[in-house]
mmCIF file of C-alpha atoms and ligand atoms in Angstrom:
data_model
loop_
_atom_site.group_PDB
_atom_site.id
_atom_site.type_symbol
_atom_site.label_atom_id
_atom_site.label_comp_id
_atom_site.label_asym_id
_atom_site.label_seq_id
_atom_site.Cartn_x
_atom_site.Cartn_y
_atom_site.Cartn_z
ATOM 1 C CA MET A 1 -9.222 19.389 -14.012
ATOM 2 C CA ASN A 2 -9.329 15.624 -13.495
ATOM 3 C CA LYS A 3 -6.612 14.364 -11.209
ATOM 4 C CA THR A 4 -4.414 11.421 -12.113
ATOM 5 C CA VAL A 5 -3.672 8.605 -9.666
ATOM 6 C CA LEU A 6 -1.041 5.893 -10.070
ATOM 7 C CA ILE A 7 -1.937 2.689 -8.201
ATOM 8 C CA THR A 8 0.319 -0.377 -7.987
ATOM 9 C CA GLY A 9 -0.820 -3.984 -7.531
ATOM 10 C CA THR A 10 -4.285 -3.636 -9.049
ATOM 11 C CA SER A 11 -4.844 -7.156 -10.421
ATOM 12 C CA ARG A 12 -6.915 -8.118 -7.354
ATOM 13 C CA GLY A 13 -7.729 -7.368 -3.699
ATOM 14 C CA ILE A 14 -7.267 -3.887 -2.210
ATOM 15 C CA GLY A 15 -5.633 -2.450 -5.346
ATOM 16 C CA LYS A 16 -8.539 -3.522 -7.551
ATOM 17 C CA ALA A 17 -11.040 -1.981 -5.086
ATOM 18 C CA CYS A 18 -9.000 1.262 -5.174
ATOM 19 C CA VAL A 19 -9.177 1.386 -8.982
ATOM 20 C CA ARG A 20 -12.985 1.117 -8.810
ATOM 21 C CA LYS A 21 -13.210 3.828 -6.117
ATOM 22 C CA PHE A 22 -10.982 6.353 -7.905
ATOM 23 C CA ILE A 23 -12.705 5.809 -11.288
ATOM 24 C CA GLU A 24 -16.093 6.307 -9.566
ATOM 25 C CA GLN A 25 -14.764 9.603 -8.147
ATOM 26 C CA GLY A 26 -13.690 10.859 -11.596
ATOM 27 C CA TYR A 27 -9.942 10.282 -11.371
ATOM 28 C CA GLU A 28 -7.840 9.220 -14.310
ATOM 29 C CA VAL A 29 -6.306 5.946 -13.122
ATOM 30 C CA LEU A 30 -2.902 4.618 -14.132
ATOM 31 C CA ALA A 31 -2.852 0.960 -13.087
ATOM 32 C CA PRO A 32 0.261 -0.680 -14.517
ATOM 33 C CA SER A 33 0.231 -4.470 -14.518
ATOM 34 C CA HIS A 34 3.163 -6.541 -13.259
ATOM 35 C CA SER A 35 4.461 -6.798 -16.839
ATOM 36 C CA ASP A 36 4.057 -3.010 -17.446
ATOM 37 C CA MET A 37 6.139 -2.217 -14.338
ATOM 38 C CA ASP A 38 7.983 -4.932 -12.386
ATOM 39 C CA LEU A 39 8.328 -3.518 -8.884
ATOM 40 C CA SER A 40 11.306 -5.746 -8.120
ATOM 41 C CA SER A 41 13.278 -3.920 -10.849
ATOM 42 C CA GLU A 42 14.438 -0.315 -10.428
ATOM 43 C CA GLU A 43 15.066 -0.135 -14.188
ATOM 44 C CA SER A 44 11.501 -1.234 -14.969
ATOM 45 C CA ILE A 45 10.028 1.336 -12.513
ATOM 46 C CA ILE A 46 12.116 4.211 -13.938
ATOM 47 C CA LYS A 47 11.205 3.222 -17.512
ATOM 48 C CA TYR A 48 7.463 3.185 -16.727
ATOM 49 C CA ILE A 49 7.522 6.512 -14.831
ATOM 50 C CA HIS A 50 9.532 8.247 -17.559
ATOM 51 C CA GLY A 51 6.867 7.108 -20.040
ATOM 52 C CA ILE A 52 4.070 8.988 -18.200
ATOM 53 C CA ILE A 53 3.335 12.255 -19.984
ATOM 54 C CA LYS A 54 0.724 13.855 -17.695
ATOM 55 C CA PRO A 55 1.283 15.066 -14.125
ATOM 56 C CA VAL A 56 0.568 12.500 -11.392
ATOM 57 C CA HIS A 57 -1.319 13.965 -8.414
ATOM 58 C CA VAL A 58 -1.766 10.845 -6.302
ATOM 59 C CA LEU A 59 0.421 7.772 -5.719
ATOM 60 C CA ILE A 60 -0.935 4.641 -4.027
ATOM 61 C CA ASN A 61 1.868 2.193 -3.195
ATOM 62 C CA ASN A 62 -0.307 -0.885 -2.751
ATOM 63 C CA ALA A 63 1.499 -3.884 -4.288
ATOM 64 C CA GLY A 64 3.023 -6.274 -1.803
ATOM 65 C CA VAL A 65 4.234 -9.831 -1.392
ATOM 66 C CA ASN A 66 4.268 -11.923 1.775
ATOM 67 C CA PRO A 67 6.106 -15.251 1.610
ATOM 68 C CA LEU A 68 6.052 -16.736 5.116
ATOM 69 C CA GLY A 69 9.085 -18.261 6.848
ATOM 70 C CA ASN A 70 10.135 -18.727 10.453
ATOM 71 C CA ILE A 71 13.529 -17.434 11.549
ATOM 72 C CA GLY A 72 16.029 -20.221 11.036
ATOM 73 C CA SER A 73 14.534 -21.131 7.669
ATOM 74 C CA ILE A 74 14.275 -17.700 6.034
ATOM 75 C CA ASN A 75 14.754 -17.877 2.256
ATOM 76 C CA PHE A 76 16.995 -14.865 1.629
ATOM 77 C CA GLU A 77 16.255 -14.687 -2.067
ATOM 78 C CA ASP A 78 12.515 -14.406 -1.290
ATOM 79 C CA GLY A 79 13.327 -11.955 1.529
ATOM 80 C CA ARG A 80 15.348 -9.663 -0.729
ATOM 81 C CA LYS A 81 12.597 -9.692 -3.357
ATOM 82 C CA LEU A 82 10.034 -8.923 -0.669
ATOM 83 C CA MET A 83 12.069 -5.868 0.400
ATOM 84 C CA GLU A 84 12.379 -4.763 -3.255
ATOM 85 C CA VAL A 85 8.599 -4.897 -3.840
ATOM 86 C CA ASN A 86 7.266 -3.853 -0.416
ATOM 87 C CA PHE A 87 9.861 -1.236 0.541
ATOM 88 C CA TRP A 88 12.249 -0.167 -2.236
ATOM 89 C CA ALA A 89 9.586 0.163 -4.952
ATOM 90 C CA PRO A 90 7.524 2.698 -2.908
ATOM 91 C CA VAL A 91 10.781 4.540 -2.098
ATOM 92 C CA ILE A 92 11.794 4.696 -5.779
ATOM 93 C CA LEU A 93 8.312 5.785 -6.871
ATOM 94 C CA THR A 94 8.155 8.473 -4.172
ATOM 95 C CA ASN A 95 11.656 9.654 -5.083
ATOM 96 C CA LEU A 96 10.586 10.041 -8.709
ATOM 97 C CA LEU A 97 7.105 11.509 -8.209
ATOM 98 C CA ALA A 98 7.097 13.539 -4.963
ATOM 99 C CA PRO A 99 9.470 16.262 -6.292
ATOM 100 C CA LYS A 100 7.066 16.764 -9.226
ATOM 101 C CA MET A 101 4.119 16.950 -6.807
ATOM 102 C CA LYS A 102 6.094 19.585 -4.866
ATOM 103 C CA GLU A 103 6.581 21.623 -8.077
ATOM 104 C CA GLN A 104 2.854 21.475 -8.895
ATOM 105 C CA GLY A 105 1.940 22.374 -5.280
ATOM 106 C CA TYR A 106 -0.301 19.338 -4.818
ATOM 107 C CA GLY A 107 0.218 15.689 -4.047
ATOM 108 C CA ARG A 108 -1.122 12.820 -1.997
ATOM 109 C CA ILE A 109 0.778 9.592 -1.335
ATOM 110 C CA VAL A 110 -0.680 6.594 0.489
ATOM 111 C CA ASN A 111 1.537 3.620 1.316
ATOM 112 C CA ILE A 112 -0.171 0.342 2.135
ATOM 113 C CA SER A 113 1.444 -1.014 5.265
ATOM 114 C CA SER A 114 0.119 -3.841 7.464
ATOM 115 C CA ILE A 115 -1.079 -4.612 10.956
ATOM 116 C CA TRP A 116 2.146 -6.663 11.241
ATOM 117 C CA SER A 117 4.095 -3.400 11.344
ATOM 118 C CA GLY A 118 2.536 -2.823 14.767
ATOM 119 C CA VAL A 119 1.972 -6.288 16.231
ATOM 120 C CA ALA A 120 3.741 -9.612 15.644
ATOM 121 C CA LYS A 121 2.887 -13.066 14.306
ATOM 122 C CA PRO A 122 5.328 -15.947 13.696
ATOM 123 C CA GLY A 123 6.579 -16.394 10.141
ATOM 124 C CA ARG A 124 6.253 -12.755 9.182
ATOM 125 C CA SER A 125 9.561 -11.271 10.340
ATOM 126 C CA ILE A 126 10.742 -9.944 6.965
ATOM 127 C CA TYR A 127 7.255 -8.859 5.867
ATOM 128 C CA ALA A 128 6.731 -7.029 9.190
ATOM 129 C CA SER A 129 10.164 -5.398 8.837
ATOM 130 C CA SER A 130 9.330 -4.176 5.321
ATOM 131 C CA LYS A 131 6.061 -2.662 6.559
ATOM 132 C CA SER A 132 7.686 -1.029 9.623
ATOM 133 C CA ALA A 133 10.253 0.442 7.235
ATOM 134 C CA ILE A 134 7.486 1.884 5.061
ATOM 135 C CA ASN A 135 5.856 3.479 8.139
ATOM 136 C CA ALA A 136 9.181 5.169 8.970
ATOM 137 C CA PHE A 137 9.683 6.258 5.361
ATOM 138 C CA THR A 138 6.129 7.676 5.363
ATOM 139 C CA ARG A 139 6.919 9.903 8.367
ATOM 140 C CA THR A 140 10.122 11.346 6.870
ATOM 141 C CA ALA A 141 8.559 11.857 3.425
ATOM 142 C CA ALA A 142 5.615 13.621 5.103
ATOM 143 C CA LEU A 143 7.982 16.042 6.871
ATOM 144 C CA GLU A 144 10.039 16.815 3.772
ATOM 145 C CA PHE A 145 6.974 17.555 1.607
ATOM 146 C CA ALA A 146 4.440 18.997 4.093
ATOM 147 C CA PRO A 147 5.194 22.661 3.203
ATOM 148 C CA TYR A 148 4.253 21.999 -0.438
ATOM 149 C CA ASN A 149 0.747 20.533 0.043
ATOM 150 C CA VAL A 150 2.060 17.019 -0.515
ATOM 151 C CA LEU A 151 0.582 14.793 2.216
ATOM 152 C CA VAL A 152 2.002 11.315 2.836
ATOM 153 C CA ASN A 153 0.284 8.650 4.934
ATOM 154 C CA ALA A 154 0.155 4.904 5.411
ATOM 155 C CA VAL A 155 -2.816 2.586 5.870
ATOM 156 C CA ALA A 156 -2.176 -0.587 7.873
ATOM 157 C CA PRO A 157 -4.923 -3.136 7.164
ATOM 158 C CA GLY A 158 -5.613 -6.080 9.423
ATOM 159 C CA TYR A 159 -7.191 -9.247 8.006
ATOM 160 C CA VAL A 160 -8.828 -8.468 4.656
ATOM 161 C CA ASN A 161 -10.926 -10.882 2.601
ATOM 162 C CA THR A 162 -8.356 -11.292 -0.206
ATOM 163 C CA GLU A 163 -6.325 -14.011 -1.943
ATOM 164 C CA LEU A 164 -3.305 -13.105 0.230
ATOM 165 C CA THR A 165 -5.254 -13.897 3.411
ATOM 166 C CA LYS A 166 -6.573 -17.160 1.895
ATOM 167 C CA ILE A 167 -3.065 -18.213 0.821
ATOM 168 C CA ASN A 168 -1.516 -17.539 4.225
ATOM 169 C CA ASN A 169 -4.355 -18.953 6.371
ATOM 170 C CA THR A 170 -6.433 -22.166 6.100
ATOM 171 C CA PRO A 171 -10.285 -21.836 6.131
ATOM 172 C CA GLU A 172 -10.218 -23.172 9.708
ATOM 173 C CA GLN A 173 -7.638 -20.564 10.724
ATOM 174 C CA ILE A 174 -9.757 -17.832 9.096
ATOM 175 C CA GLU A 175 -12.785 -18.907 11.179
ATOM 176 C CA ILE A 176 -10.689 -18.686 14.372
ATOM 177 C CA ILE A 177 -9.329 -15.274 13.308
ATOM 178 C CA LYS A 178 -12.881 -13.967 12.707
ATOM 179 C CA ASN A 179 -14.040 -15.139 16.138
ATOM 180 C CA ASN A 180 -11.050 -13.472 17.797
ATOM 181 C CA LEU A 181 -11.515 -10.145 16.026
ATOM 182 C CA PRO A 182 -13.587 -7.575 17.991
ATOM 183 C CA VAL A 183 -15.775 -7.055 14.873
ATOM 184 C CA HIS A 184 -16.094 -10.862 14.258
ATOM 185 C CA ARG A 185 -15.408 -10.558 10.518
ATOM 186 C CA LEU A 186 -12.705 -9.797 7.979
ATOM 187 C CA ALA A 187 -12.575 -6.445 6.205
ATOM 188 C CA GLU A 188 -13.731 -6.268 2.606
ATOM 189 C CA PRO A 189 -11.194 -4.678 0.218
ATOM 190 C CA GLU A 190 -13.709 -1.871 -0.477
ATOM 191 C CA GLU A 191 -13.636 -0.810 3.191
ATOM 192 C CA ILE A 192 -9.853 -0.382 3.033
ATOM 193 C CA ALA A 193 -10.169 1.441 -0.306
ATOM 194 C CA GLU A 194 -12.533 3.987 1.341
ATOM 195 C CA LEU A 195 -9.873 4.972 3.889
ATOM 196 C CA ILE A 196 -7.142 5.062 1.246
ATOM 197 C CA TYR A 197 -9.380 7.265 -0.891
ATOM 198 C CA PHE A 198 -10.053 9.700 1.948
ATOM 199 C CA LEU A 199 -6.333 10.133 2.705
ATOM 200 C CA ALA A 200 -5.582 10.531 -1.020
ATOM 201 C CA SER A 201 -8.405 12.975 -1.777
ATOM 202 C CA ASP A 202 -8.953 16.732 -1.452
ATOM 203 C CA LYS A 203 -10.975 15.953 1.681
ATOM 204 C CA ASN A 204 -7.721 15.217 3.461
ATOM 205 C CA THR A 205 -6.186 18.606 4.149
ATOM 206 C CA PHE A 206 -4.351 18.095 7.449
ATOM 207 C CA VAL A 207 -3.502 14.424 8.039
ATOM 208 C CA THR A 208 0.107 13.621 7.173
ATOM 209 C CA GLY A 209 2.875 11.285 8.361
ATOM 210 C CA GLN A 210 0.379 8.901 9.979
ATOM 211 C CA THR A 211 -0.040 5.150 9.841
ATOM 212 C CA ILE A 212 -3.751 4.446 10.277
ATOM 213 C CA PHE A 213 -4.620 0.938 11.447
ATOM 214 C CA ALA A 214 -7.792 -0.442 9.816
ATOM 215 C CA ASP A 215 -7.991 -3.776 11.582
ATOM 216 C CA GLY A 216 -11.433 -4.205 13.166
ATOM 217 C CA GLY A 217 -9.893 -3.558 16.571
ATOM 218 C CA TYR A 218 -7.286 -6.379 16.410
ATOM 219 C CA SER A 219 -4.325 -4.240 17.497
ATOM 220 C CA ILE A 220 -6.057 -2.854 20.608
ATOM 221 C CA LEU A 221 -6.664 -6.264 22.179
HETATM 222 N N1 NAP H 301 -4.881 -8.942 2.265
HETATM 223 C C1 NAP H 301 -4.652 -8.608 3.531
HETATM 224 O O1 NAP H 301 -5.267 -9.135 4.445
HETATM 225 C C2 NAP H 301 -3.625 -7.544 3.837
HETATM 226 C C3 NAP H 301 -3.428 -7.200 5.169
HETATM 227 C C4 NAP H 301 -2.484 -6.213 5.481
HETATM 228 C C5 NAP H 301 -1.784 -5.586 4.466
HETATM 229 N N2 NAP H 301 -1.993 -5.944 3.181
HETATM 230 C C6 NAP H 301 -1.213 -5.247 2.158
HETATM 231 O O2 NAP H 301 -2.124 -4.682 1.226
HETATM 232 C C7 NAP H 301 -1.536 -4.652 -0.071
HETATM 233 C C8 NAP H 301 -2.455 -5.331 -1.052
HETATM 234 O O3 NAP H 301 -2.704 -6.646 -0.602
HETATM 235 P P1 NAP H 301 -3.797 -7.576 -1.308
HETATM 236 O O4 NAP H 301 -3.963 -8.759 -0.433
HETATM 237 O O5 NAP H 301 -4.967 -6.783 -1.715
HETATM 238 O O6 NAP H 301 -3.013 -7.950 -2.658
HETATM 239 P P2 NAP H 301 -2.564 -9.321 -3.273
HETATM 240 O O7 NAP H 301 -3.777 -10.122 -3.573
HETATM 241 O O8 NAP H 301 -1.496 -9.948 -2.496
HETATM 242 O O9 NAP H 301 -1.962 -8.741 -4.630
HETATM 243 C C9 NAP H 301 -0.721 -8.113 -4.641
HETATM 244 C C10 NAP H 301 -0.620 -7.251 -5.893
HETATM 245 O O10 NAP H 301 0.746 -6.855 -6.011
HETATM 246 C C11 NAP H 301 1.184 -7.137 -7.325
HETATM 247 N N3 NAP H 301 2.612 -7.459 -7.347
HETATM 248 C C12 NAP H 301 3.275 -8.367 -6.592
HETATM 249 N N4 NAP H 301 4.576 -8.387 -6.937
HETATM 250 C C13 NAP H 301 4.741 -7.465 -7.926
HETATM 251 C C14 NAP H 301 5.843 -7.012 -8.709
HETATM 252 N N5 NAP H 301 7.077 -7.514 -8.554
HETATM 253 N N6 NAP H 301 5.635 -6.046 -9.630
HETATM 254 C C15 NAP H 301 4.399 -5.540 -9.826
HETATM 255 N N7 NAP H 301 3.311 -5.914 -9.128
HETATM 256 C C16 NAP H 301 3.481 -6.878 -8.194
HETATM 257 C C17 NAP H 301 0.364 -8.328 -7.770
HETATM 258 O O11 NAP H 301 0.353 -8.421 -9.176
HETATM 259 P P3 NAP H 301 0.481 -9.866 -9.891
HETATM 260 O O12 NAP H 301 -0.663 -10.668 -9.418
HETATM 261 O O13 NAP H 301 0.427 -9.574 -11.344
HETATM 262 O O14 NAP H 301 1.809 -10.407 -9.443
HETATM 263 C C18 NAP H 301 -0.998 -7.980 -7.173
HETATM 264 O O15 NAP H 301 -1.703 -7.118 -8.025
HETATM 265 C C19 NAP H 301 -0.165 -5.312 0.069
HETATM 266 O O16 NAP H 301 0.828 -4.324 0.235
HETATM 267 C C20 NAP H 301 -0.312 -6.151 1.328
HETATM 268 O O17 NAP H 301 0.954 -6.365 1.952
HETATM 269 C C21 NAP H 301 -2.901 -6.903 2.835
#
């Protein structure tokens, strides 16, 4: 039987690379666009999920937003929306889908966190908080569902060659970042998708509750 995976945030970057990887591996991929399912709206998420007829075996909570702002000039409207998309949407989706995975005796959930959940950089306080929250949620979800073959993990990428990185860093800053990284380069989205795929696949039988940092060695400096 082909397994079905639901992936959020697939218009570009890591999400798009995940879609390619899962299709290549024979999965049926549900990749709702922003207009199919607005992750800042609980109503929109519930409506989309209730419209899915087949069982979902894998959930990849990938979509994220990252408006920068130093403390003292935080835009609270942006901050609340960030928490809705980066934290509450994965919680709502897990709340809706994990109990069904438990019933079917199989499930894999991978939450896309960030290196900024482990180390700090100015301007990212709310983003980092949302990603630390998702790491904590991952651990508790993993415990609650471990007895039912539902494994829940997080992947925390470092600097990836995506639009998000180009928006938040100038070309000059990206050159400096590359030189400072132990591997001297950014990750390609496909490299992050490989790790996500492993954690989400049948090959992962025993890893749960973990946040795996895929950052070219940045966080060990
Ligand atoms: N890029 C990096 O270097 C990096 C590093 C660490 C962690 N991450 C994390 O990795 C994940 C993917 O990042 P990325 O850089 O590949 O993606 P990205 O280019 O920032 O794209 C984000 C995706 O999320 C979707 N999205 C945003 N708001 C949404 C909403 N309200 N409802 C539905 N979809 C929404 C976007 O769709 P639309 O375009 O249609 O809005 C887009 O497909 C994120 O969680 C990010 O925080 C990225």
